[in-house]
Short mmCIF file of C-alpha atoms and ligand atoms in Angstrom, two decimals:
data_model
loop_
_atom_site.label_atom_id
_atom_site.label_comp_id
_atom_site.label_asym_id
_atom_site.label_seq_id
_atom_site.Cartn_x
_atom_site.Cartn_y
_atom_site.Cartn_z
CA UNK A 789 76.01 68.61 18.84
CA UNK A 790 78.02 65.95 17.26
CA UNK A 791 79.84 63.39 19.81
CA UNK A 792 83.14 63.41 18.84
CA UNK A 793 84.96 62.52 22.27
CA UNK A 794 83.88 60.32 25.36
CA UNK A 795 85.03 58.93 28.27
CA UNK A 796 83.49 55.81 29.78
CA UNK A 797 84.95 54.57 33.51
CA UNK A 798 84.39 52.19 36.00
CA UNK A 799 84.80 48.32 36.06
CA UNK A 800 85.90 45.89 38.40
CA UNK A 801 83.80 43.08 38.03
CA UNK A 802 81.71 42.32 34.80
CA UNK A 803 78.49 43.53 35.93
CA UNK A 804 80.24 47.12 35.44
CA UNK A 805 82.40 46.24 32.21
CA UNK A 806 79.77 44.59 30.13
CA UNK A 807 77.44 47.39 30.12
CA UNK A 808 80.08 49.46 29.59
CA UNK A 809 81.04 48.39 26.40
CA UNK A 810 77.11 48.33 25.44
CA UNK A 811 77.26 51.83 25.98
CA UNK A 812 80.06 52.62 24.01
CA UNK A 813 78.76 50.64 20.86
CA UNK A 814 75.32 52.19 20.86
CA UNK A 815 77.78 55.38 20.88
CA UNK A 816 79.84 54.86 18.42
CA UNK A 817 77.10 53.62 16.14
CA UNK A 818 75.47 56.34 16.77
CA UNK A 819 78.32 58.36 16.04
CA UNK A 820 80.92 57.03 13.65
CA UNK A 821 84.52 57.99 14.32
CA UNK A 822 83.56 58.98 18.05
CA UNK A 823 86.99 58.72 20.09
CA UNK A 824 86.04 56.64 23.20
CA UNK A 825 88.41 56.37 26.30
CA UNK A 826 87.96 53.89 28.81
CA UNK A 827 89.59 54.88 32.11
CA UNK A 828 89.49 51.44 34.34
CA UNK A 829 91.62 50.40 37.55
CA UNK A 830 94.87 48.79 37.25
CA UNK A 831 95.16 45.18 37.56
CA UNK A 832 91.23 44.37 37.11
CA UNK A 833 89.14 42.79 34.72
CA UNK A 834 88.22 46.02 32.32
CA UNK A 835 92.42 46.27 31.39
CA UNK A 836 91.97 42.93 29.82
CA UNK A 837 88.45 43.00 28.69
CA UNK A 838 87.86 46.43 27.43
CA UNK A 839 91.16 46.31 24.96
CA UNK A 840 89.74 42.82 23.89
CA UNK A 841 86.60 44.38 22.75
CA UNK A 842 88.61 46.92 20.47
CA UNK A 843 88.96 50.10 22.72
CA UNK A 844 91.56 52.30 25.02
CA UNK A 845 92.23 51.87 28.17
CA UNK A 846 93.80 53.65 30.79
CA UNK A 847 94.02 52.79 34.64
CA UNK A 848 94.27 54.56 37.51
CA UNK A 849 95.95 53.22 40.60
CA UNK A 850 92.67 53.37 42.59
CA UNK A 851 91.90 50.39 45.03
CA UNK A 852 88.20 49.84 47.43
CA UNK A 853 88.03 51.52 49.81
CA UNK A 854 89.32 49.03 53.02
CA UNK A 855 87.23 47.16 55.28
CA UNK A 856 89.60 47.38 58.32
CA UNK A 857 91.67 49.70 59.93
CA UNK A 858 95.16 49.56 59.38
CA UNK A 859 98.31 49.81 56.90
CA UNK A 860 95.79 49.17 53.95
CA UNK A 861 94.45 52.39 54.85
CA UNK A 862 97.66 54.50 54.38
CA UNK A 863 97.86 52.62 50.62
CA UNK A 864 93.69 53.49 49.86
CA UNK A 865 94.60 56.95 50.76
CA UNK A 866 98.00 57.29 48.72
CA UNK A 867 96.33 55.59 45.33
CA UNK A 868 93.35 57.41 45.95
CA UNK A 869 95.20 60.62 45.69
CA UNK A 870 97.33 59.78 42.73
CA UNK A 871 94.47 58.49 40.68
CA UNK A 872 92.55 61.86 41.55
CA UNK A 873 95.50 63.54 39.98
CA UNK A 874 95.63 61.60 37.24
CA UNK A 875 92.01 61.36 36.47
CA UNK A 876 92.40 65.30 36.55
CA UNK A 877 95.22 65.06 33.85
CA UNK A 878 93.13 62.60 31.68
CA UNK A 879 90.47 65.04 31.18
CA UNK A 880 92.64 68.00 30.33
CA UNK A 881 94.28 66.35 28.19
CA UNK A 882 91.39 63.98 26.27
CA UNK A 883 88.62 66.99 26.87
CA UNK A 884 85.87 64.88 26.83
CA UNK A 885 82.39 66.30 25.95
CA UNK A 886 80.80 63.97 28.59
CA UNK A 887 82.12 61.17 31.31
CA UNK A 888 79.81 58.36 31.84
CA UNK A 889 80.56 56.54 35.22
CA UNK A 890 79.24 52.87 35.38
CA UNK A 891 80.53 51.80 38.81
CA UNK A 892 83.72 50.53 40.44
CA UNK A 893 86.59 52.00 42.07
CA UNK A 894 87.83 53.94 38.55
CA UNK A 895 84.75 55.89 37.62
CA UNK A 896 84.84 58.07 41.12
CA UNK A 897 87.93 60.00 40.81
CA UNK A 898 87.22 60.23 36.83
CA UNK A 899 83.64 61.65 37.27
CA UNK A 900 84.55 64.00 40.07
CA UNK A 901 87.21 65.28 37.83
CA UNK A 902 84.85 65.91 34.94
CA UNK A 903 82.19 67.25 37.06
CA UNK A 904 84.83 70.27 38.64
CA UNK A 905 86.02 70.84 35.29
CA UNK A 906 82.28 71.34 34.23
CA UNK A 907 82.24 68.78 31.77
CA UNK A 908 78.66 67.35 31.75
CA UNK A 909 78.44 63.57 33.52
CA UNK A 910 76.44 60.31 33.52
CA UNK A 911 76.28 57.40 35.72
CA UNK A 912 74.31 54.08 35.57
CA UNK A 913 73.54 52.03 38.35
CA UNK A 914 72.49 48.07 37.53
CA UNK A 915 71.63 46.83 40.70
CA UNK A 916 68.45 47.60 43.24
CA UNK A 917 70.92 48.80 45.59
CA UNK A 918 73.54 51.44 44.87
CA UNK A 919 77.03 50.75 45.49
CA UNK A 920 79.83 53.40 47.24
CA UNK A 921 81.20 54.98 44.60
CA UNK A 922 77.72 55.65 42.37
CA UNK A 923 76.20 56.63 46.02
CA UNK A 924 78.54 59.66 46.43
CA UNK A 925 78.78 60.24 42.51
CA UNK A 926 74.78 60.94 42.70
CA UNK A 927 75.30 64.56 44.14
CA UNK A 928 77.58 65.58 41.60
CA UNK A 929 76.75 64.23 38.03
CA UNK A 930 73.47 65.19 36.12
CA UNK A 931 71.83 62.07 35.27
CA UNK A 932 71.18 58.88 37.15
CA UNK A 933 70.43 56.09 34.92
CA UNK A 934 68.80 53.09 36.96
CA UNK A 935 67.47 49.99 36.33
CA UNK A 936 65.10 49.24 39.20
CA UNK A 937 62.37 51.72 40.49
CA UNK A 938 62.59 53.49 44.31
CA UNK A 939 66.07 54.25 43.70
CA UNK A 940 65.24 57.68 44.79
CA UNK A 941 66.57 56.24 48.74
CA UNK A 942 69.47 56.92 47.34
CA UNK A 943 69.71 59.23 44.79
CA UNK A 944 68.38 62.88 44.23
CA UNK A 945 65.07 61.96 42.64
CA UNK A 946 65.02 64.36 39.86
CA UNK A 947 68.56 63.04 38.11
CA UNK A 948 66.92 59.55 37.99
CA UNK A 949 66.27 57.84 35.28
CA UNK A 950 64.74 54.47 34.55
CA UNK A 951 66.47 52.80 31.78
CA UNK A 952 67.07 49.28 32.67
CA UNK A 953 70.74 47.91 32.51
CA UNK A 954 72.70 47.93 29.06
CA UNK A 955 72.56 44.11 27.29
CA UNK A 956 75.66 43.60 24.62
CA UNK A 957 73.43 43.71 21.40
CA UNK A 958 75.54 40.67 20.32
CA UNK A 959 73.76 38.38 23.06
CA UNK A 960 70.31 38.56 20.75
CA UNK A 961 72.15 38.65 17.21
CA UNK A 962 73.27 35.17 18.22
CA UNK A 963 70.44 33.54 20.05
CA UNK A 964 68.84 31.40 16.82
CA UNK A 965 72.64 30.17 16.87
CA UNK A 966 72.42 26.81 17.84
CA UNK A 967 74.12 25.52 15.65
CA UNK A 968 77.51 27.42 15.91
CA UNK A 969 76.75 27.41 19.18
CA UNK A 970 77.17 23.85 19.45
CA UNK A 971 79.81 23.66 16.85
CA UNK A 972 81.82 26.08 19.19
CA UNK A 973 81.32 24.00 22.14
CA UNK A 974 81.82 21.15 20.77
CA UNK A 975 78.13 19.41 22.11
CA UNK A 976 76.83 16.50 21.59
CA UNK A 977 73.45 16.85 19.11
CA UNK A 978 70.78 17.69 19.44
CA UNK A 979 71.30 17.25 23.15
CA UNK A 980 69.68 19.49 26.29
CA UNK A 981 71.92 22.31 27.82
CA UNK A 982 72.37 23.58 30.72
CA UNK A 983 74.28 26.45 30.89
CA UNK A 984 76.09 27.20 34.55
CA UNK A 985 77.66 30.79 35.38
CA UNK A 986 78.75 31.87 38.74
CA UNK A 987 78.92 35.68 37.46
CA UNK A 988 82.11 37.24 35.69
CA UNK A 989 84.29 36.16 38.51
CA UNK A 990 82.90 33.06 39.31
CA UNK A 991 81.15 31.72 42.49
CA UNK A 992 82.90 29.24 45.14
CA UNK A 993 80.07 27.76 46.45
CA UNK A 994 77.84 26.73 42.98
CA UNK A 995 81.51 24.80 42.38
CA UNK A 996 81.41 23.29 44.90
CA UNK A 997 77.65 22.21 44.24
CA UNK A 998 79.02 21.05 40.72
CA UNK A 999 81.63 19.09 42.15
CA UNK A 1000 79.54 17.27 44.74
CA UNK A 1001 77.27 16.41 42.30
CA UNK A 1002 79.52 15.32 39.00
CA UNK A 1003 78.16 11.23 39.46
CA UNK A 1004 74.33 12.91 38.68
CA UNK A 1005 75.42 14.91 35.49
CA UNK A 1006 77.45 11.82 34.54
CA UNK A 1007 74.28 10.17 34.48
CA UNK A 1008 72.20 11.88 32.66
CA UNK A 1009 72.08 13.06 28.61
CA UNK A 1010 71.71 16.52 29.24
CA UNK A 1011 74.99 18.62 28.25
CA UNK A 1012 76.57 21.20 30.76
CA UNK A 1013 78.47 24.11 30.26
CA UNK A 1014 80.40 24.70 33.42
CA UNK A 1015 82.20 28.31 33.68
CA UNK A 1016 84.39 27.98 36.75
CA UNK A 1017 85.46 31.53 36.78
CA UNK A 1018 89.33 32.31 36.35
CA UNK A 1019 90.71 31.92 39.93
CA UNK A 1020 88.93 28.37 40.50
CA UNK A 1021 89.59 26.93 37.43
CA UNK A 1022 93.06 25.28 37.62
CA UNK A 1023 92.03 24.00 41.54
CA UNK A 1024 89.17 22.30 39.94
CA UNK A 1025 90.76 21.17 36.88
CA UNK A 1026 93.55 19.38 39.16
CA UNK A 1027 90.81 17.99 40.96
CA UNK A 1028 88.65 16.68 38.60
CA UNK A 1029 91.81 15.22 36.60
CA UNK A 1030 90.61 11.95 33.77
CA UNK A 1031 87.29 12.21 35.53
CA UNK A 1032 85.05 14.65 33.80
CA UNK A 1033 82.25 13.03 32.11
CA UNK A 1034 81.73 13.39 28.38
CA UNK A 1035 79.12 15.60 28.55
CA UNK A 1036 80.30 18.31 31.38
CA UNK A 1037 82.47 20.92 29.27
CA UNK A 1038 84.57 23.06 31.14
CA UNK A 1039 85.84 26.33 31.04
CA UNK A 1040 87.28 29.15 32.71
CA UNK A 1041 85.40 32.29 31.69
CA UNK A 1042 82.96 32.05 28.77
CA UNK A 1043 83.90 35.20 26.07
CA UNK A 1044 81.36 33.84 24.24
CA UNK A 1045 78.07 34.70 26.16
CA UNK A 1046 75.84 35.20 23.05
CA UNK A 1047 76.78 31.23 22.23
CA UNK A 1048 76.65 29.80 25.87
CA UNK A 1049 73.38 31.29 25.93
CA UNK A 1050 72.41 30.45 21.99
CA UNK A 1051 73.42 26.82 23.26
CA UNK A 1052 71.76 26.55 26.83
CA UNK A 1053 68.29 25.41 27.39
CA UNK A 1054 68.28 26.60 30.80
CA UNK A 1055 70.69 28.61 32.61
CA UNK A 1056 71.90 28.02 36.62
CA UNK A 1057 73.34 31.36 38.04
CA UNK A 1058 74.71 33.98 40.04
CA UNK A 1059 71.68 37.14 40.25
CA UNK A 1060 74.34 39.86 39.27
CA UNK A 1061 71.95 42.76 37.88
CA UNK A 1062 73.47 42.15 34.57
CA UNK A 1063 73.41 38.37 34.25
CA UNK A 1064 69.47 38.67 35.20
CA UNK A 1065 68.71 41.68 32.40
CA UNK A 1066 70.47 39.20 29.77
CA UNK A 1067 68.36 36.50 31.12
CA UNK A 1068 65.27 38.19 30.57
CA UNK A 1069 66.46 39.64 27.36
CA UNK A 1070 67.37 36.30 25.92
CA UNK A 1071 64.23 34.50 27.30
CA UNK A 1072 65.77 31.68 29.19
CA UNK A 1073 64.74 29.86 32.36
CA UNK A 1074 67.21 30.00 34.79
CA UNK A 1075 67.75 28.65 38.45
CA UNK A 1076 69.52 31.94 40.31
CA UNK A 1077 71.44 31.36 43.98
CA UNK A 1078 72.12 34.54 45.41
CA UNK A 1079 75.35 35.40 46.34
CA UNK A 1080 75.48 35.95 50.17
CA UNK A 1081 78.43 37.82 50.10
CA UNK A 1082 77.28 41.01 48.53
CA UNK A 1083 76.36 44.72 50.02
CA UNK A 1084 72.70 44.36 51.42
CA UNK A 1085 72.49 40.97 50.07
CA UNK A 1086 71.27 42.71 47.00
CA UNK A 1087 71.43 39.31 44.65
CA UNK A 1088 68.54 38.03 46.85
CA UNK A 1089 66.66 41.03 46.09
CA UNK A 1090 67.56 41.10 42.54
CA UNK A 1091 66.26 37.24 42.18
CA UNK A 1092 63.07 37.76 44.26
CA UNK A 1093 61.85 40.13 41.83
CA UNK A 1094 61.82 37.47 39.24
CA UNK A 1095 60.87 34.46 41.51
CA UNK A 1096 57.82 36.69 42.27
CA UNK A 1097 57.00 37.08 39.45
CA UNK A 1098 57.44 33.24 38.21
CA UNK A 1099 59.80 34.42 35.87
CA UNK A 1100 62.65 32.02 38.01
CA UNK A 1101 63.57 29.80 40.31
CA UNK A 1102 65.65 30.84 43.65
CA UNK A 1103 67.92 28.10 45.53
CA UNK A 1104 69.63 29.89 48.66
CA UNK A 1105 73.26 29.48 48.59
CA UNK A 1106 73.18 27.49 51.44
CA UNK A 1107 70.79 24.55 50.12
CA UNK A 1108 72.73 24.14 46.37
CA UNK A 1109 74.52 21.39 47.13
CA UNK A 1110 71.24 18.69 47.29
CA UNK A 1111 69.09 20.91 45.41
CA UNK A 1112 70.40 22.96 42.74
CA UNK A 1113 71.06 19.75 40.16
CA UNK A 1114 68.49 17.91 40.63
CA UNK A 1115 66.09 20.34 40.13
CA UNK A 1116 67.88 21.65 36.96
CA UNK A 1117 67.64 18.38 35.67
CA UNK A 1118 63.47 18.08 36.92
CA UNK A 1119 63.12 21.32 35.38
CA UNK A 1120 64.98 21.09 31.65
CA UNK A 1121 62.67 17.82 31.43
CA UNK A 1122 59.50 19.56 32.20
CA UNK A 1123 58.50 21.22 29.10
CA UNK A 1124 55.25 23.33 30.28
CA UNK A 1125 56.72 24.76 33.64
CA UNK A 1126 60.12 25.56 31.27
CA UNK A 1127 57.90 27.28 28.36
CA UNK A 1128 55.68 29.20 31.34
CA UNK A 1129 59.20 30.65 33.02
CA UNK A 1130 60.95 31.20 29.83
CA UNK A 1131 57.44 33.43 29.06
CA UNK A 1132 57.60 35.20 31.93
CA UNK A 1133 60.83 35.64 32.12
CA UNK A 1134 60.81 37.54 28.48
CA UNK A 1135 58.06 40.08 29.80
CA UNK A 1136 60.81 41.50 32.25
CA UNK A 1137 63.47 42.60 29.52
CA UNK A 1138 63.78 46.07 28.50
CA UNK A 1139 65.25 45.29 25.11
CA UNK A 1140 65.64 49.55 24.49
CA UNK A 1141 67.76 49.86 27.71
CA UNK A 1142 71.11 50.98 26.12
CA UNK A 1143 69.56 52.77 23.29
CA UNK A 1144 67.47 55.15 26.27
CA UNK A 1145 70.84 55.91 27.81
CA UNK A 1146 72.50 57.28 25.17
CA UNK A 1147 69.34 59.18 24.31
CA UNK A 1148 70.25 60.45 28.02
CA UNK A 1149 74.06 61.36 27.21
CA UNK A 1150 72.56 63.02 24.02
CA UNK A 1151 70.28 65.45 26.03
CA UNK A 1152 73.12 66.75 28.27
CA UNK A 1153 74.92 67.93 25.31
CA UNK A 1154 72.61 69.83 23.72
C1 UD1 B 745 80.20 39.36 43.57
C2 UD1 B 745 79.75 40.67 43.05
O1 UD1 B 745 80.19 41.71 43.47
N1 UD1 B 745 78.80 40.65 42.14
C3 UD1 B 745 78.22 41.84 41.56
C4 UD1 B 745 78.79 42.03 40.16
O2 UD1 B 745 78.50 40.81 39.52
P1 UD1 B 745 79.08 40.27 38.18
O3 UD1 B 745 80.32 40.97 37.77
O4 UD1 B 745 79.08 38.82 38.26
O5 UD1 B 745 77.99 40.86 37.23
P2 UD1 B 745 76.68 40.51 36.51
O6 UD1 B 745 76.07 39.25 36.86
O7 UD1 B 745 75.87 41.75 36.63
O8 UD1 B 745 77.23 40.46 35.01
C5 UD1 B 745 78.17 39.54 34.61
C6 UD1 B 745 78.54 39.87 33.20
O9 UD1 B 745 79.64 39.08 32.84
C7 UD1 B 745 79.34 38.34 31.68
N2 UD1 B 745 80.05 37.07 31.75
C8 UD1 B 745 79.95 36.30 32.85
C9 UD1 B 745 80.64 35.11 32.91
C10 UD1 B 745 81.43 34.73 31.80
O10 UD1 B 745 82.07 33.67 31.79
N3 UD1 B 745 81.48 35.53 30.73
C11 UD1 B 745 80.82 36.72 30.67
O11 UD1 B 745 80.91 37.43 29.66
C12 UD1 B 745 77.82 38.18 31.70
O12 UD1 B 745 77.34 37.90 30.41
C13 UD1 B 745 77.41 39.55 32.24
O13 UD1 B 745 77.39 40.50 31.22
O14 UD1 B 745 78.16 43.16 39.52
C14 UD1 B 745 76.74 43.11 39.44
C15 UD1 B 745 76.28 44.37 38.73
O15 UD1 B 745 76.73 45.51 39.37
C16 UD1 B 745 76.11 42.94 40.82
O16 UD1 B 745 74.71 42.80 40.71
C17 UD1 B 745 76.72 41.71 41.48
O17 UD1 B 745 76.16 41.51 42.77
#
């Protein structure tokens, strides 16, 4: 059956968004002219990023679900309900030949809606845990797409499938970039990088480590690409003031990924599922610090299987601020333990990840 229209939902953070929009390439290359509607929450990341990257958007009023008792309860329950309504109108109106549901608040009143109106549904899950939403979306779509194996505590085993998380194709077009890369940058050549991303939304405490430790990258010749993420930025910026060394660049959120990562030599990091399948994908050592502050402390889980595996190194969160530069530094100037993790690291991507799950979506239609 020709794909002529989808919807994709979810969002919230970029761990949801990027793969997203990985799906809905691979979709509409598969299937030129395809109509694809986004359907995202209101005042998060996917209503900027998802129109940036060429397609619709529309977002419901849907917020998480609250961790206390109290008034924010009343307002979960009231935007809850209206988004279920309007999800309900979105597919009546759009009739979509499939919903794919890639986490976030957004994609659970948009897949149930699909799924009572028969239309056949997809979700992916990128992390070794499942989040809320996916968790109770498992018993009513058809396939589970999943990127780590025994996901089957939490979803009905036969609707799994193990795909491994979608990777923007863009991210290896670019990687032989350097030297746009550094042109776009604006480094110093031929210079070492080291790229540093606290995850789409960036990550308190690894700013914190930065800032601690600004005298050290001052004083050495290796270039850093610092993404601050978009609510720390201007605190930092005010802080930092005339003093940031010539060789620290700075910036608030990187759209650029396929250059910072063209550029870096080594990457310091979150261990969002995403950020480690573009690792692995792209080849690149990287230092990951878990983030504490997430469900089951899945990041830790996420960067063990790679530490394991020599494919990484792990700092805990709570050690960053004497370790994490120093050993950067040891590490980007230790060329045959950085050639043995950038090999290992390769031998965990599943380059075909995106292109399986739309083989997926394809087999529901017929
Ligand atoms: C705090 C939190 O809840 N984190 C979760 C969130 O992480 P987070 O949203 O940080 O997601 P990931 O690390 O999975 O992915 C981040 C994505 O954003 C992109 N990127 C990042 C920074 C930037 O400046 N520019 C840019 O484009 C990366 O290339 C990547 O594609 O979703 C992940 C996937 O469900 C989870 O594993 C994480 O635990």
């Amino acid at each position: 059956m020709k794909l002529k229209k989808v919807i994709i939902s979810g969002g919230g953070t970029g761990g949801h968004i990027f793969p997203a929009l990985a799906i809905a390439n691979e979709i509409g290359r598969r299937y030129p002219g395809v109509e694809i509607l986004f359907v995202g929450a209101l005042d998060r990341m996917e209503m900027e990023k998802v129109p940036a990257a060429g397609y619709k958007i529309i977002g419901l009023p849907v917020t998480g679900f609250p961790r206390k008792p109290g008034m924010k309860m009343i307002t979960f329950v009231v935007r809850l309900m209206k988004s279920n309504k309007l999800a309900k109108k979105i597919i009546n109106q759009f009739k979509p030949q499939i919903a794919i549901g890639v986490g976030g608040f957004a994609s659970g009143p948009l897949l149930r809606a699909a799924a009572n109106k028969g239309v056949p549904t997809l979700i992916q899950e990128q992390n070794s845990y499942a989040g809320i939403t996916n968790k109770l979306l498992g018993k009513k779509v058809q396939t589970i797409c999943v990127a780590y194996e025994n996901m089957a505590r939490y979803f009905p085993s036969q609707k799994i499938v193990l795909t491994g998380n979608p990777v923007r194709a863009s991210l290896l077009e670019q990687i032989e970039n350097k030297q746009e890369a550094f042109d776009y940058f604006k480094l110093k050549k031929p210079g070492k990088v080291i790229l540093v991303v606290g995850g789409s939304l960036g990550a308190r405490s690894v700013n914190n480590a930065m800032l601690k430790n600004i005298p050290l990258i001052a004083d050495t010749d290796v270039e850093v690409i610092w993404q601050t993420g978009s609510i720390y930025y201007r605190g930092i910026m005010d802080k930092m003031k005339d003093a940031i060394p010539s060789n620290l660049h700075i910036h608030e959120f990187l759209s650029r990924m396929d250059l910072a990562y063209a550029a870096a030599d080594m990457v310091i990091s979150r261990a969002g599922a995403g950020t480690i399948s573009e690792l692995c994908l792209v080849g690149k050592p990287a230092i990951l610090v878990p983030s504490p502050n997430v469900a089951e402390d899945h990041q830790t889980k996420n960067a063990r299987a790679l530490a394991d595996k020599g494919a990484a190194l792990m700092i805990p969160d709570s050690e960053i601020d004497e370790k994490l530069l120093p050993e950067a530094i040891r590490l980007i100037n230790t060329p045959e333990e950085h050639n043995e993790f950038s090999k290992n690291i390769k031998l965990l991507a599943r380059p075909k990840a995106t292109q399986h799950i739309v083989d997926e979506v394809e087999k529901l239609l017929k």
